[in-house]
Coordinates of C-alpha atoms in Angstrom, one line a residue:
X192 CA -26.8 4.8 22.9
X193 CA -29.5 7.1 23.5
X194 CA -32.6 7.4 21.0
X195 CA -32.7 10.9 19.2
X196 CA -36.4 11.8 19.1
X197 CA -37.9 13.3 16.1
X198 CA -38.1 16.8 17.6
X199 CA -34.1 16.8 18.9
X200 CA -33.6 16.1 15.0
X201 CA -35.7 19.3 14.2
X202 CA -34.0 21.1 16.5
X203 CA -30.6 19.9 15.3
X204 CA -31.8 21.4 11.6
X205 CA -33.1 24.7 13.5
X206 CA -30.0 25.2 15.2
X207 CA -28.1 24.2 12.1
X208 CA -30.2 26.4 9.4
X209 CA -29.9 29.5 12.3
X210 CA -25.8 28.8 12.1
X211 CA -26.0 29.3 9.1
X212 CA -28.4 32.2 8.3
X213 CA -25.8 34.0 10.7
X214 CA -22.8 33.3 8.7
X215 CA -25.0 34.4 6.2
X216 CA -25.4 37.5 7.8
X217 CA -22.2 38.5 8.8
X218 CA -20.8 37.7 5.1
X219 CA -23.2 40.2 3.5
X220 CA -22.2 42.5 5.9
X221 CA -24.3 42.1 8.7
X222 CA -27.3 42.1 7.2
X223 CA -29.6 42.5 10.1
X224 CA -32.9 40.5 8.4
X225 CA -30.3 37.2 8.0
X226 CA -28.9 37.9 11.3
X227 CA -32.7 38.3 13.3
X228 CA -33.4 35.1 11.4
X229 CA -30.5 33.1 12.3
X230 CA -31.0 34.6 16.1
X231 CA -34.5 33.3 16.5
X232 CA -33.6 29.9 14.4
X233 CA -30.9 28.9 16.8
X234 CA -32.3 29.6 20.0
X235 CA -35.8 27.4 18.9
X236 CA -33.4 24.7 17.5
X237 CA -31.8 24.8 21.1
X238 CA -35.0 24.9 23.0
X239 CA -36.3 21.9 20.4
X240 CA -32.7 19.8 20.9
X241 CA -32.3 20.0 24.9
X242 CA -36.6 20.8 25.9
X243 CA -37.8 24.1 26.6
X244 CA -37.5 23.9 30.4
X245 CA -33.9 23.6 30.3
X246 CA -33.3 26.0 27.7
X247 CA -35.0 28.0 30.7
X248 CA -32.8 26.7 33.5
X249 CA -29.8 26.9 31.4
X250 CA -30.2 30.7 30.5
X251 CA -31.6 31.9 33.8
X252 CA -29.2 30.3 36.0
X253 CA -27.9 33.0 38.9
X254 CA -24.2 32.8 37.6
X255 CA -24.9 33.2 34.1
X256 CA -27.7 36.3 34.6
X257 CA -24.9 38.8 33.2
X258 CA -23.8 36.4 29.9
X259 CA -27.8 35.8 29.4
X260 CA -28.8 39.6 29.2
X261 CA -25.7 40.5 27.0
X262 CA -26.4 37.6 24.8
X263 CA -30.1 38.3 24.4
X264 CA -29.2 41.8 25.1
X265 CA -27.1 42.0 21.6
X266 CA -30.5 39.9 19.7
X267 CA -32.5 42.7 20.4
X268 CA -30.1 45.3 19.4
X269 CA -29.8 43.2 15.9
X270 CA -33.5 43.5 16.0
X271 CA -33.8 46.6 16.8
X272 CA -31.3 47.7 13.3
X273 CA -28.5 47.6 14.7
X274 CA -26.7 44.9 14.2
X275 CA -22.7 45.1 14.4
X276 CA -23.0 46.6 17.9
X277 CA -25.2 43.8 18.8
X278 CA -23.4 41.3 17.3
X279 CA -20.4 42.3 19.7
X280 CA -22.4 42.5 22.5
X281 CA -23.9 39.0 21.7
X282 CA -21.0 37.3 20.9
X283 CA -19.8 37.8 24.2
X284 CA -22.6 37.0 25.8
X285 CA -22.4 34.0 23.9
X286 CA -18.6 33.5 25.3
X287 CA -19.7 33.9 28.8
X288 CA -22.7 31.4 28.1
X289 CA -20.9 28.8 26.9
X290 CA -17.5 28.5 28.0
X291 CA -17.9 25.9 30.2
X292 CA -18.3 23.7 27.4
X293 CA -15.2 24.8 25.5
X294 CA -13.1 22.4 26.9
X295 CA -15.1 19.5 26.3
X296 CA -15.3 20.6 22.5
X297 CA -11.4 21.5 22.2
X298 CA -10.9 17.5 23.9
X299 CA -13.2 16.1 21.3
X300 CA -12.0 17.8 18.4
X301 CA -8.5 16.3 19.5
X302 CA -9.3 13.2 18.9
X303 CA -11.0 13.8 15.4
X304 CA -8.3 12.2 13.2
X305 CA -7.7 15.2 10.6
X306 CA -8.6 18.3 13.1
X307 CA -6.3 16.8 16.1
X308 CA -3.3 17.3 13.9
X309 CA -3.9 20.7 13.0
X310 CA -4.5 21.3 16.6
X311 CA -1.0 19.8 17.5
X312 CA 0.8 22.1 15.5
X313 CA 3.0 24.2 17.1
X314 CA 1.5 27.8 16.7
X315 CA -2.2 26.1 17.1
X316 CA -1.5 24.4 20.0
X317 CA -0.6 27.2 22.5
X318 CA -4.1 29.1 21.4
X319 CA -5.9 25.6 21.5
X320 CA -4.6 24.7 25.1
X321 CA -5.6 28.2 26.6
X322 CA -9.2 28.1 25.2
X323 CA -9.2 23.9 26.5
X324 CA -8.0 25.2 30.0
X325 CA -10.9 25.2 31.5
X326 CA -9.7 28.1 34.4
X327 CA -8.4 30.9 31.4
X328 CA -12.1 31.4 29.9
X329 CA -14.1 33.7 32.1

């Protein structure tokens, strides 16, 4: 098993407490202070979890150019006071960004004793298998 250095830990909290300041957000009706919070929380907690230069390599990447500038695109519009419009725009930045890893998290969740049964049901399932094909995202 790998060792979990004391800074992935913070940025496990960061990225936790920035999940959380935008649900925050978005249930008190987009309020854009908890939003612009939770923005900059989770993208430190990222940069503190996986190391600043590949937060860098992993946003600037040639094929994801267009799902980085929507995403950060959107956290300035929050910033700016607007912050349904650019909770649209970065929430599909956000798709674009991290759909490759969609799969992987629909497999895992599968085998989570509880969540893989509510997954197998029938209605769940068909959603569940198109989001887990890893072809039908972008």
């Amino acid at each position: 098993m790998l060792p979990v250095t004391d800074f992935q830990k913070i940025g496990v909290a960061l990225a936790g407490f920035g999940i959380g300041f935008l649900f925050l957000g978005v249930l008190l009706f987009f309020d854009k202070g908890l939003l612009a919070i939770g923005n900059i929380l989770f993208i430190c907690g990222l940069a503190f979890v996986i190391g600043l230069e590949r937060t860098f390599r992993f946003f600037f990447q040639a094929h994801k150019i267009k799902a980085t500038a929507f995403f950060f695109g959107g956290i300035f519009i929050v910033l700016v006071g607007w912050p349904i419009i650019g909770m649209c725009i970065e929430i599909y930045g956000f798709i674009l960004l991290f759909s490759g890893f969609f799969p992987v998290a629909v497999n895992f969740l599968r085998r989570v004793p509880v969540i893989g049964t509510l997954l197998n049901l029938p209605g769940i399932s068909i959603l569940v298998d198109k989001v887990g094909d890893s072809n039908s995202v972008v």
